[in-house]
Short mmCIF file of C-alpha atoms in Angstrom, two decimals:
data_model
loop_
_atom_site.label_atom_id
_atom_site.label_comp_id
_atom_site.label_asym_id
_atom_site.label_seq_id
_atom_site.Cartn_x
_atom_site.Cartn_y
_atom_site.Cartn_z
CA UNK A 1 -16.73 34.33 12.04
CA UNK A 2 -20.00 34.61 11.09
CA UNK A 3 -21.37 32.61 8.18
CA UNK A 4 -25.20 32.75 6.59
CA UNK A 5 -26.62 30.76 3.52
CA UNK A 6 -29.64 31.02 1.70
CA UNK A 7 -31.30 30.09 -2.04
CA UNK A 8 -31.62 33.17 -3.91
CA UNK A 9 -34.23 33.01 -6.32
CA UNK A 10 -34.77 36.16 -8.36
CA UNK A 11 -35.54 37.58 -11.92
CA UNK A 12 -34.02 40.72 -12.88
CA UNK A 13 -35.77 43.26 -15.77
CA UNK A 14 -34.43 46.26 -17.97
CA UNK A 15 -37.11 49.04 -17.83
CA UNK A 16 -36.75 51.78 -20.05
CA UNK A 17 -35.66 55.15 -19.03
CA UNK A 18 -38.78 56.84 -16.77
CA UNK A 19 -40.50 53.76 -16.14
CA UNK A 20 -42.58 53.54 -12.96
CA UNK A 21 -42.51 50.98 -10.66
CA UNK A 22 -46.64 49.47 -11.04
CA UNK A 23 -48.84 49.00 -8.30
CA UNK A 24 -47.68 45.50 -7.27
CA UNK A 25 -50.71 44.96 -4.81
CA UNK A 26 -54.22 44.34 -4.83
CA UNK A 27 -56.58 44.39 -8.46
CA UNK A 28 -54.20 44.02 -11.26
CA UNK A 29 -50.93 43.26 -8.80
CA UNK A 30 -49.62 39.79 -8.61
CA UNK A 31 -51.05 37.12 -6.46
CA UNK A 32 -51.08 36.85 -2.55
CA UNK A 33 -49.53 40.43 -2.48
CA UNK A 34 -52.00 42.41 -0.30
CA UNK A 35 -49.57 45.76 0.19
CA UNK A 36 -46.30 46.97 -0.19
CA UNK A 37 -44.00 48.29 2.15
CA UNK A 38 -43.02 52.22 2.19
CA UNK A 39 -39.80 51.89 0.35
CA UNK A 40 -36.51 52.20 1.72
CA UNK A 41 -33.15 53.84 -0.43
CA UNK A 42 -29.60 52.01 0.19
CA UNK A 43 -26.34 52.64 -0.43
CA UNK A 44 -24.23 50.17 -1.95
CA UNK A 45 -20.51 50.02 -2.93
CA UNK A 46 -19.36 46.51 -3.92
CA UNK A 47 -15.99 45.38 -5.18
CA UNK A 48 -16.32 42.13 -6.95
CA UNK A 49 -13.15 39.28 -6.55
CA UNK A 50 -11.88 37.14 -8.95
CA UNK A 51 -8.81 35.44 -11.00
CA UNK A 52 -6.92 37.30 -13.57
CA UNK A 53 -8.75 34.94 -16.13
CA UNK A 54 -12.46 35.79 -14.50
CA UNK A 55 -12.91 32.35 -13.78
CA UNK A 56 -15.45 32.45 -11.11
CA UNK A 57 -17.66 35.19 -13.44
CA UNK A 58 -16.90 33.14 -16.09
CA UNK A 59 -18.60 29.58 -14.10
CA UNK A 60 -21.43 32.33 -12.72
CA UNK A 61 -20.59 32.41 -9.66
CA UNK A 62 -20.05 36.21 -7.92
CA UNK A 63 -17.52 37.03 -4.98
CA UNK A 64 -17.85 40.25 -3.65
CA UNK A 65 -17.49 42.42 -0.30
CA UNK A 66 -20.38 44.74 -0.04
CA UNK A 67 -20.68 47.41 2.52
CA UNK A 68 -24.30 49.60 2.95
CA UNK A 69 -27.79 48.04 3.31
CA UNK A 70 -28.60 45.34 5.90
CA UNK A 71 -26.90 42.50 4.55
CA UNK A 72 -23.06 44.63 4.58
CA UNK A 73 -20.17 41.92 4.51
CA UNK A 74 -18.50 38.98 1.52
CA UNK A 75 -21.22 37.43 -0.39
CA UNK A 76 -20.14 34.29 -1.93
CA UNK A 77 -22.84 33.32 -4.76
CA UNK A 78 -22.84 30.03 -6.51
CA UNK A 79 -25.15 28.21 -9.05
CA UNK A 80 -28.04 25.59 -7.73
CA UNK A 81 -30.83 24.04 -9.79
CA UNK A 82 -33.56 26.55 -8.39
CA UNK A 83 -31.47 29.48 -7.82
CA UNK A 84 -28.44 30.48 -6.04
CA UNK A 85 -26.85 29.34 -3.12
CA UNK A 86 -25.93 33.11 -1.47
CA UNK A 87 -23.36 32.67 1.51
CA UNK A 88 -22.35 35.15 3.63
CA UNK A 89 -19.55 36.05 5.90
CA UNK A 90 -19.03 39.51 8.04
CA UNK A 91 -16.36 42.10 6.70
CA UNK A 92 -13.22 41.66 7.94
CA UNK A 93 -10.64 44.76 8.66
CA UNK A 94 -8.53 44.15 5.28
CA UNK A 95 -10.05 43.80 1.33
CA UNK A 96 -8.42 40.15 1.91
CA UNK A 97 -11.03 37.30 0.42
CA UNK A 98 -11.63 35.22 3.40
CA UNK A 99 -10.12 31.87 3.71
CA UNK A 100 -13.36 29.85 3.86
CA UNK A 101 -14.91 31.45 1.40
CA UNK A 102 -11.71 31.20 -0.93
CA UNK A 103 -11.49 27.67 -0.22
CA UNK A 104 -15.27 26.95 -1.79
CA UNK A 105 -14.17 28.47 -5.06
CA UNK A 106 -10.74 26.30 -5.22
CA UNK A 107 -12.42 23.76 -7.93
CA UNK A 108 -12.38 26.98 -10.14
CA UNK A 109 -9.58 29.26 -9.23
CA UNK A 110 -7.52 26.07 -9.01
CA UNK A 111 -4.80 27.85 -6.46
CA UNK A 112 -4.92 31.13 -8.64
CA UNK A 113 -4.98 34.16 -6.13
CA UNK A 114 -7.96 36.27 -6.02
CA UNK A 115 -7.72 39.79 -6.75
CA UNK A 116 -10.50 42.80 -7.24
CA UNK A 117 -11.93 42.99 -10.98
CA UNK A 118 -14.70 46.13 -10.66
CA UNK A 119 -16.38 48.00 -8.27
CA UNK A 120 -20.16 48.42 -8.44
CA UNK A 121 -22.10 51.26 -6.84
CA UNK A 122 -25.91 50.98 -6.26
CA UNK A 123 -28.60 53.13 -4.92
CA UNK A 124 -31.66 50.29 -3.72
CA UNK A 125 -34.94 51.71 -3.68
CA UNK A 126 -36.80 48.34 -1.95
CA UNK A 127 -39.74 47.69 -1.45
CA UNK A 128 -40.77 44.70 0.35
CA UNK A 129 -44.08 42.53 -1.04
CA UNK A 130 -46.59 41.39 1.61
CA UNK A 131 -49.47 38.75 2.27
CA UNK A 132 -52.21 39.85 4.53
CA UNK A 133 -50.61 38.25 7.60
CA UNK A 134 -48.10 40.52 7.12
CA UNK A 135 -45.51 37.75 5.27
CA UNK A 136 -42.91 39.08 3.17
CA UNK A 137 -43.33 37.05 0.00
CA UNK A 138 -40.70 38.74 -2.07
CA UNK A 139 -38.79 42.33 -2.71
CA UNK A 140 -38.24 44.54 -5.37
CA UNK A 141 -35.28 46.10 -5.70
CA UNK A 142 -35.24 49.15 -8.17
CA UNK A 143 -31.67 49.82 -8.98
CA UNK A 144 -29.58 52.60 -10.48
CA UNK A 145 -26.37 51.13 -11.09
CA UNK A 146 -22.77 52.38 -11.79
CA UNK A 147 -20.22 49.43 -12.55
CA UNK A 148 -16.69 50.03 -13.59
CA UNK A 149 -13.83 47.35 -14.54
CA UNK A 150 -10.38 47.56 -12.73
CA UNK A 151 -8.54 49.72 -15.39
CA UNK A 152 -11.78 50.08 -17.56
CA UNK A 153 -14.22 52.56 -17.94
CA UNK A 154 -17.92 53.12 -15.54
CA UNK A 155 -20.99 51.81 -17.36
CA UNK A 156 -24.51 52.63 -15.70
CA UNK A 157 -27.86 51.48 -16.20
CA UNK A 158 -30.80 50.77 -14.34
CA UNK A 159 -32.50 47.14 -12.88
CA UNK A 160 -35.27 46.01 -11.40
CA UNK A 161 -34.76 42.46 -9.42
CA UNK A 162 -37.31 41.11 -7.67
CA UNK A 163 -36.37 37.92 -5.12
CA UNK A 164 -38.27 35.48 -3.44
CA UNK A 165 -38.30 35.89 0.55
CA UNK A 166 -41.50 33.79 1.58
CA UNK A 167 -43.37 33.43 -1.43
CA UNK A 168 -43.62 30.91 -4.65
CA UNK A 169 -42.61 31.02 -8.03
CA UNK A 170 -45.52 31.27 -9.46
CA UNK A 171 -45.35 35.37 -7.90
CA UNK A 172 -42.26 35.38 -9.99
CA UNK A 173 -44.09 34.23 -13.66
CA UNK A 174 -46.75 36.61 -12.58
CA UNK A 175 -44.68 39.37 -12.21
CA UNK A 176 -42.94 38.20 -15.64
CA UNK A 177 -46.04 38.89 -17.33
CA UNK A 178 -47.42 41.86 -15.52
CA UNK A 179 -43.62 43.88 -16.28
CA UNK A 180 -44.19 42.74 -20.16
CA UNK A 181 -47.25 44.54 -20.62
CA UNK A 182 -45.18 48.01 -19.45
CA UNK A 183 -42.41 46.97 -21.80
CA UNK A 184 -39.97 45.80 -18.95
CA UNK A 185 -37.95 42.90 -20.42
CA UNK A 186 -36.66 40.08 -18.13
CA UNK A 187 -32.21 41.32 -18.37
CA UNK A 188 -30.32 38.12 -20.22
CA UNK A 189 -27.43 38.97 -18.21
CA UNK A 190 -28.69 39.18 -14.38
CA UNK A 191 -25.32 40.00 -12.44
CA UNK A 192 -24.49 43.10 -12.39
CA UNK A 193 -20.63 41.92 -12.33
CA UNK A 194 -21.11 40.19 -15.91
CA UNK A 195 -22.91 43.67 -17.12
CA UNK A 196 -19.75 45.69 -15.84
CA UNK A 197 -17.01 43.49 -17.30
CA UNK A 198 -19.11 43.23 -20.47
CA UNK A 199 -16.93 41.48 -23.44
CA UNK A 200 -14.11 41.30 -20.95
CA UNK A 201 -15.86 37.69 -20.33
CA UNK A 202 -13.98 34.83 -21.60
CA UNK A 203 -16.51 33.55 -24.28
CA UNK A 204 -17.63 30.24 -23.78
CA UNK A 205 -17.60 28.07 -27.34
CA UNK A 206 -19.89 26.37 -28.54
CA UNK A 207 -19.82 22.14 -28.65
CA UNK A 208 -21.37 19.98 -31.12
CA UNK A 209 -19.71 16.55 -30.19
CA UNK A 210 -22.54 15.05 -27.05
CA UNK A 211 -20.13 13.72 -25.77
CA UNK A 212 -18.52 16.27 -25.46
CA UNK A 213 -21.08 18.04 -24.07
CA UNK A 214 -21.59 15.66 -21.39
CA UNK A 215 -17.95 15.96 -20.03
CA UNK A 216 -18.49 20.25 -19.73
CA UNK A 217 -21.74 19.87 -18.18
CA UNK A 218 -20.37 17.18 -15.36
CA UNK A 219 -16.82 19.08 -15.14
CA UNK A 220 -19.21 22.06 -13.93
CA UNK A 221 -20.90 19.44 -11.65
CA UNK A 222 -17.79 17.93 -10.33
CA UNK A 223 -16.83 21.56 -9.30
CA UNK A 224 -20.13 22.19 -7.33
CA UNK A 225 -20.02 19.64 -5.55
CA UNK A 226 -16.64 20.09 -4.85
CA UNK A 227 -17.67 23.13 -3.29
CA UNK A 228 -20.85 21.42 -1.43
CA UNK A 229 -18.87 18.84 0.43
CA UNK A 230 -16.13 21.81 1.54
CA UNK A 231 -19.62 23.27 2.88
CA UNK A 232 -20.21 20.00 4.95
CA UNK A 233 -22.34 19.12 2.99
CA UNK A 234 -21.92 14.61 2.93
CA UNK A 235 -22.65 14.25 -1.17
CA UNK A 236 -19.95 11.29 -1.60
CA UNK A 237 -22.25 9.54 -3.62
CA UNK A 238 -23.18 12.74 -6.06
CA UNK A 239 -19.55 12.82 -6.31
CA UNK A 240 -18.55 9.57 -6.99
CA UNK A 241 -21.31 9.52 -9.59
CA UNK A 242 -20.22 12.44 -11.53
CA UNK A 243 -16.27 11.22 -11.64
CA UNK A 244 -17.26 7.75 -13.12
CA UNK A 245 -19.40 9.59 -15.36
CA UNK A 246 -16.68 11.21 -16.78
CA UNK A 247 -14.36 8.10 -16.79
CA UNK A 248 -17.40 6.79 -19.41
CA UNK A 249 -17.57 9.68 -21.31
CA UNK A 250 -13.18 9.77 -21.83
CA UNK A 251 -13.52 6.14 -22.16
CA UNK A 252 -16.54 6.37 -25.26
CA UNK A 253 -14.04 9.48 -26.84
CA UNK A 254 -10.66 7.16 -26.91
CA UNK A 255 -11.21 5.62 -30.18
CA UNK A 256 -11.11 9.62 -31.86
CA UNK A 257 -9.08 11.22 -29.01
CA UNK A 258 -6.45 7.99 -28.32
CA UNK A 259 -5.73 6.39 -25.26
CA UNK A 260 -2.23 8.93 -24.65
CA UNK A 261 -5.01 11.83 -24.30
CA UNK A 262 -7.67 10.10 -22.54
CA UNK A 263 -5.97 7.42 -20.04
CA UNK A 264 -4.06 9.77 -18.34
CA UNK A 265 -7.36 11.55 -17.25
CA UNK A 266 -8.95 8.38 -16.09
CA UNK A 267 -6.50 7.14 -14.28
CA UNK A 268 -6.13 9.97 -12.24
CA UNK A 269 -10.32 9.99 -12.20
CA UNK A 270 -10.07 6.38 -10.15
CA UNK A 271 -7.54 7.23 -7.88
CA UNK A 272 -10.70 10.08 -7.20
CA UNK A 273 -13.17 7.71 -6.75
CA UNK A 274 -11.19 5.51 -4.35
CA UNK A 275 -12.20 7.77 -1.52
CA UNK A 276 -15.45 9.09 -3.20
CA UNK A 277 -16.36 5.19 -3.43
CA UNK A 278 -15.59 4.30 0.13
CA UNK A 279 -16.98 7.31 1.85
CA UNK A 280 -20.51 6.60 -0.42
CA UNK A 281 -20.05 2.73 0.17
CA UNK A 282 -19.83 3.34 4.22
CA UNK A 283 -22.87 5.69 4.46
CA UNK A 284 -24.99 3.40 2.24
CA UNK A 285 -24.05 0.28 4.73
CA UNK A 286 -24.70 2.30 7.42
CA UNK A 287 -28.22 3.27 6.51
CA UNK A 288 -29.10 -0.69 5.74
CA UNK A 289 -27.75 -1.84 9.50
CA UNK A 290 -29.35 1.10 10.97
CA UNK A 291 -32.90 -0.36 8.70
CA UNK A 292 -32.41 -4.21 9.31
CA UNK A 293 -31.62 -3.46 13.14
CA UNK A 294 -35.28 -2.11 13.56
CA UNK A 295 -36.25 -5.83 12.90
CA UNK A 296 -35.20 -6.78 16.38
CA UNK A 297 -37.30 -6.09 19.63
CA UNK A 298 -35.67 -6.36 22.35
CA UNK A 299 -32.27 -4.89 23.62
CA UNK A 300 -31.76 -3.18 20.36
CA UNK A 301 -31.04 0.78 21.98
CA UNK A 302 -26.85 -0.51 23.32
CA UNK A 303 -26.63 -2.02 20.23
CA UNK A 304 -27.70 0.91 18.04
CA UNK A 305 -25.50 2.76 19.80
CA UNK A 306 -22.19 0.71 19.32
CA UNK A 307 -23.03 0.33 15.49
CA UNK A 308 -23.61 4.17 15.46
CA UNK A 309 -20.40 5.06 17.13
CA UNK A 310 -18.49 2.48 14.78
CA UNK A 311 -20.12 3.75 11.65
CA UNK A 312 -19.52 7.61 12.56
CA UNK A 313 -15.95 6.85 13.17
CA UNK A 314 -15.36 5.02 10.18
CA UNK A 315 -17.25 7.40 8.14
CA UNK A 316 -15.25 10.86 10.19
CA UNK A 317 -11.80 9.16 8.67
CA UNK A 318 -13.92 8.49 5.43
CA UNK A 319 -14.47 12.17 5.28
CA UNK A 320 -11.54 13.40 6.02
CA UNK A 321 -10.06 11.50 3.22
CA UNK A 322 -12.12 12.31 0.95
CA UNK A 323 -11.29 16.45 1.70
CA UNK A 324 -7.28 15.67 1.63
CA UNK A 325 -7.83 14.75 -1.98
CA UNK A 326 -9.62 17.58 -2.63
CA UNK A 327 -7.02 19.46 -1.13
CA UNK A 328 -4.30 17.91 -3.11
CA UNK A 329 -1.75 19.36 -5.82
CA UNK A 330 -3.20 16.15 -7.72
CA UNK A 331 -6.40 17.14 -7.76
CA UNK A 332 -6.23 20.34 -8.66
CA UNK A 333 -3.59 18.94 -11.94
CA UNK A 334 -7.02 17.02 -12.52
CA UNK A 335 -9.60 19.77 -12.66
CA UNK A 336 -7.16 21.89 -14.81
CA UNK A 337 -6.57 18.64 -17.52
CA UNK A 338 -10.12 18.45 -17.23
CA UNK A 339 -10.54 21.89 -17.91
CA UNK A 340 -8.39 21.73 -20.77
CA UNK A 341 -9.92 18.27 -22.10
CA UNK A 342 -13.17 20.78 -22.41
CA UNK A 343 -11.50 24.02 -24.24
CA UNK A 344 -9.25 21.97 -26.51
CA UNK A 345 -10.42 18.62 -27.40
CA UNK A 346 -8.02 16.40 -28.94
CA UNK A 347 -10.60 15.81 -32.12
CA UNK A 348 -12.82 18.58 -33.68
CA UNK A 349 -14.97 16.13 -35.57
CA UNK A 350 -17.46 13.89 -33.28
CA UNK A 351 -17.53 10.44 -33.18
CA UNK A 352 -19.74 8.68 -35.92
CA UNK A 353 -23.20 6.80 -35.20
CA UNK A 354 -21.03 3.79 -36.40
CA UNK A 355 -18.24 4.87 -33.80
CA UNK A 356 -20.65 5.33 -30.60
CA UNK A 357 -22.69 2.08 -31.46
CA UNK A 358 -19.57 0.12 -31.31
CA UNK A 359 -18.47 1.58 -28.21
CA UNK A 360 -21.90 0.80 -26.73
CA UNK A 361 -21.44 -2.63 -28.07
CA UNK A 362 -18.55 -3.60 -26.11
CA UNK A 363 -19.62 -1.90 -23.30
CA UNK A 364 -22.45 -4.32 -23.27
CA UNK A 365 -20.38 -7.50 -23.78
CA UNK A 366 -18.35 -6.60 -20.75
CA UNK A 367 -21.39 -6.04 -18.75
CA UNK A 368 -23.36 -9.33 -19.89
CA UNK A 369 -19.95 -11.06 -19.25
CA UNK A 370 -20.30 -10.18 -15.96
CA UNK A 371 -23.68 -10.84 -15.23
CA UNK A 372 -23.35 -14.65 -14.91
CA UNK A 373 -21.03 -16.94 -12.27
CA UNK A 374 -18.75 -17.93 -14.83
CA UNK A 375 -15.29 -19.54 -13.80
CA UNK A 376 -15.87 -18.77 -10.21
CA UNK A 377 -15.12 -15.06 -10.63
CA UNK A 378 -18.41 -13.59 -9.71
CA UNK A 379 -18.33 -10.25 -7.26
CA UNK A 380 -21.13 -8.12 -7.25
CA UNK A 381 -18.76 -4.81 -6.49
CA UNK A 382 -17.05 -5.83 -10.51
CA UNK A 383 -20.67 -6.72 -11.89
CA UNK A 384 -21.94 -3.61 -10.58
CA UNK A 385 -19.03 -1.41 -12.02
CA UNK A 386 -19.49 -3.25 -15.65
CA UNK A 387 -23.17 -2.36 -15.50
CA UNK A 388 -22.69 1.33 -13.84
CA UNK A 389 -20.06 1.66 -17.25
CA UNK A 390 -22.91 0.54 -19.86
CA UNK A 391 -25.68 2.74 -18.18
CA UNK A 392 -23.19 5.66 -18.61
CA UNK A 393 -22.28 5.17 -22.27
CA UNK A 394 -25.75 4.28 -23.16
CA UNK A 395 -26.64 7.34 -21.54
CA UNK A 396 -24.11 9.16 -23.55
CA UNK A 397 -24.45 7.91 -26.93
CA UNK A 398 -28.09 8.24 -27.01
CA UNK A 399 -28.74 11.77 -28.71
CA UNK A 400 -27.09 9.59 -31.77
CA UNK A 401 -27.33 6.16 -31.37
CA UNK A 402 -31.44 6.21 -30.01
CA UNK A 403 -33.70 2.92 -29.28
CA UNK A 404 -30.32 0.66 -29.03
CA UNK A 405 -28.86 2.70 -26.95
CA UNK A 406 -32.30 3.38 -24.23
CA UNK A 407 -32.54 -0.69 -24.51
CA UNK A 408 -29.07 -0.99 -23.10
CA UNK A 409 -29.72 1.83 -20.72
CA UNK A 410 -32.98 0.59 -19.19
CA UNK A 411 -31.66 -3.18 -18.78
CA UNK A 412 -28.04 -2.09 -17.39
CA UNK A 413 -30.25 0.32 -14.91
CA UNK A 414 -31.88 -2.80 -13.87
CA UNK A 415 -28.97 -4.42 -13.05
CA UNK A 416 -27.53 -2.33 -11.13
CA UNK A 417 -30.57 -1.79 -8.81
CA UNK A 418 -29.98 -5.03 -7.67
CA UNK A 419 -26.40 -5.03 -7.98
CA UNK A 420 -26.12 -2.10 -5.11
CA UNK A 421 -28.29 -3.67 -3.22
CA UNK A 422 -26.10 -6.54 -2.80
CA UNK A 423 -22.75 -4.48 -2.49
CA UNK A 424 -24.55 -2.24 0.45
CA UNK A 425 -25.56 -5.72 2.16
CA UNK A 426 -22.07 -7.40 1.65
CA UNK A 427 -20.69 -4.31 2.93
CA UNK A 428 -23.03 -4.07 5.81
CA UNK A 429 -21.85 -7.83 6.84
CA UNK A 430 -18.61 -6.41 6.65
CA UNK A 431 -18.91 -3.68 8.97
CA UNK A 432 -21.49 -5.41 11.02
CA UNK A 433 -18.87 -8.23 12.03
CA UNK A 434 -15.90 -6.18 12.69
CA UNK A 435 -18.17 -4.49 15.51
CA UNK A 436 -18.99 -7.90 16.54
CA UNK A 437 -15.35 -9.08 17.34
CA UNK A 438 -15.40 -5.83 19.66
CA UNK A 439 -18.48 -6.52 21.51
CA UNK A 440 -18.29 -5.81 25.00
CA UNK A 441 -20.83 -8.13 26.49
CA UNK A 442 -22.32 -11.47 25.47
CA UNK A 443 -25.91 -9.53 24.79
CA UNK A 444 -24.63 -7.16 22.48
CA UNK A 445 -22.19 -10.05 20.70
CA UNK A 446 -25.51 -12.65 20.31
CA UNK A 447 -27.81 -9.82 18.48
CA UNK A 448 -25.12 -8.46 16.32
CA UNK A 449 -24.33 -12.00 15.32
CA UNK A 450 -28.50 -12.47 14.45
CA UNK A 451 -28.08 -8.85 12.45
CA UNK A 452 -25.30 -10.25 10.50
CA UNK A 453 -27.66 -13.44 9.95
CA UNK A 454 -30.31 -10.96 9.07
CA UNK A 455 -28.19 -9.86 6.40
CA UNK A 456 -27.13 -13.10 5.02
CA UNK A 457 -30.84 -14.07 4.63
CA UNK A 458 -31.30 -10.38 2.66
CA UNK A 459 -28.54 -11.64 0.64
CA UNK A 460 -29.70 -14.73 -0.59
CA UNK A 461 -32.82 -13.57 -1.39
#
């Protein structure tokens, strides 16, 4: 199998009918372009993938198998902050969506089967943008296009997309501005798959509730980074982040949506974060030994290396329990009452400022409750979740609740600073004297005993 990934960053434009490609190079080109390439006319037929509800098109992401042009073979394409994340995998004999590639789309197609939704046939002039060292800083692909729906009929139209290769983004705005002038408008809808199905896209609706709001955007969150860790990709932390999120945000909604609509959801959210937490927790205490440890001077290297080997096991099982949820009949039930938590919310009307601000209130109390050593009880791991909970609904209740709620952000956020810090230590102590009781010489059982002291004195102060 052979697997590629890159960040596509591109603009795509609409000229009008006749339009010539401008001199991209030199006076009047864009910047740090010195020539063009002689361009070069491809053949493309692609038949896009999805589920019978377009749920991957819908999310923007495009799963295709392409065959023509020099990058022939499944292209898997999925939202990033910059870009897109384009991964690739070689044809296979069948029209069969490969198994990796199917499994970093489960968050959205939630065990659906995949299927073919259009074909799209292309002929690519390119032309390839250069520097004077003979860089490739971007390419222009000019595009006549023919897409047609699985039991629809062919639309055409013609593209220009230009994508960074080497160069900046500031070639990109340039090129923005220089297209304008010839009346080439940047294309709303880049993908040619979302131009083919047309209004066969589910529409999105609109949300007024912030709340609200907040749960979409981190249910789309949740779902990359789904994807990202079944990539390999170690984002525990990103992930256990973005599921307590959501426990605040179902937690700030209960007193419209009721605690039958919006416990359910949570609970199943913590037993999420179980692994999430521990996975996160492990790497963090790894990092601080790993740090403290360069304290020491002398016979530090076997040491480092038992620690290592402990930590990497630990955080191997860690892993792998983190991916059997993921892979899970219950998780999946989760994304799709999360889903539905989105597209039909128990309440139409949003909470009132008078609503949030008490919400944000008791938040607060349970937080400051927790902040002191009262009867005994204290724990920094139930201190830090209290304050982690206030930061998130002051977070959320902020477009309507303002200057209370950004006091009650900015001091919970200060509590938890510290408040990690002493979990990751505690946790590092932990770990640090379970390798000590395996120690294999006297040397290796003295200087893990002075790290653990090391950590103790971190601790305390």
């Amino acid at each position: 199998m052979t697997r590629t990934q890159h960040l596509e960053v591109e603009h795509t434009y609409a000229p009008p009918p006749g339009t010539e490609v401008p001199a991209l190079a030199g006076p009047g080109g864009l910047p740090g372009v010195a020539r063009v390439a002689e361009p070069v006319v491809h053949e493309l037929h692609a038949t896009y993938h999805d589920t019978g509800g377009l749920a991957l098109t819908a999310a923007g992401i495009t799963l295709r198998a392409r065959t023509g042009g020099p990058d022939e073979g499944w292209h898997l394409k999925l939202p990033a902050r910059a870009g897109r994340d384009e991964l690739h995998h070689r044809l296979g004999r069948g029209e069969t969506v490969p198994a990796r590639l199917r499994g970093l789309v489960t968050a959205w197609t939630q065990g659906e089967p995949l299927s073919p939704v259009a074909t799209v046939a292309t002929r690519r002039t390119s032309r390839l943008l250069l520097a004077e060292d003979g860089t490739v800083l971007a390419e222009l692909a000019d595009d006549e296009v023919t897409g047609t729906p699985v039991g629809g009929a062919p639309v055409s139209w013609r593209e220009w997309e230009l994508e960074l290769v080497e160069g900046e983004p500031d070639l990109l705005a340039a090129a923005d501005e220089l297209f304008e002038g010839l009346g080439v408008e940047p294309r709303p809808l880049a993908r040619k798959i979302a131009v083919t199905l047309g209004d066969r896209l589910p529409q999105v609706p609109e949300v007024a509730d912030p709340v609200l709001q907040a749960v979409a955007a981190d249910v789309g969150v949740l779902k990359l980074l789904d994807s990202r860790w079944r990539r390999g990709e170690l984002v525990a932390g990103e992930l256990a982040s973005v599921v307590r999120r959501l426990r605040a945000a179902l937690w700030t909604l209960r007193p419209g949506w009721g605690r039958t609509v919006t416990g359910p959801v949570r609970a199943e959210l913590a037993w999420l974060s179980e692994s999430l937490v521990e996975a996160s927790e492990l790497a963090a205490a790894h990092e601080r030994v790993l740090a403290v440890l360069e304290e020491e001077r002398e016979g530090v290297a076997p040491v480092r290396r038992l620690l290592r080997a402990a930590f990497e096991e630990r955080e191997r099982e860690a892993a792998a329990r983190v991916l059997d949820d993921l892979q899970a009949d219950r998780y999946l039930a989760l994304l799709r009452s999360l889903d539905r938590v989105v597209a039909e919310p128990a309440s139409e009307e949003p909470l009132t400022r008078k609503q949030l601000r008490r919400r944000l209130e008791k938040a607060r109390t349970k937080a400051s409750a927790r902040t002191g050593e009262d009867e005994g009880r204290y724990t920094p791991a139930r201190h830090l979740a209290a304050a982690e909970h206030l930061a998130d609904v002051a977070d959320l209740v902020e477009p309507v609740v303002g200057k209370e709620a950004r006091r009650a952000r900015r001091w919970a956020e200060q509590a938890v600073e510290g408040l990690e810090d002493a979990c990751t230590t505690l946790r590092a102590q932990q770990e640090v004297g379970a390798v000590a009781t395996r120690a294999a010489t006297t040397g290796e059982a003295f200087l893990l005993g002075r790290l653990h002291g090391r950590l103790e004195v971190r601790l305390a102060g």
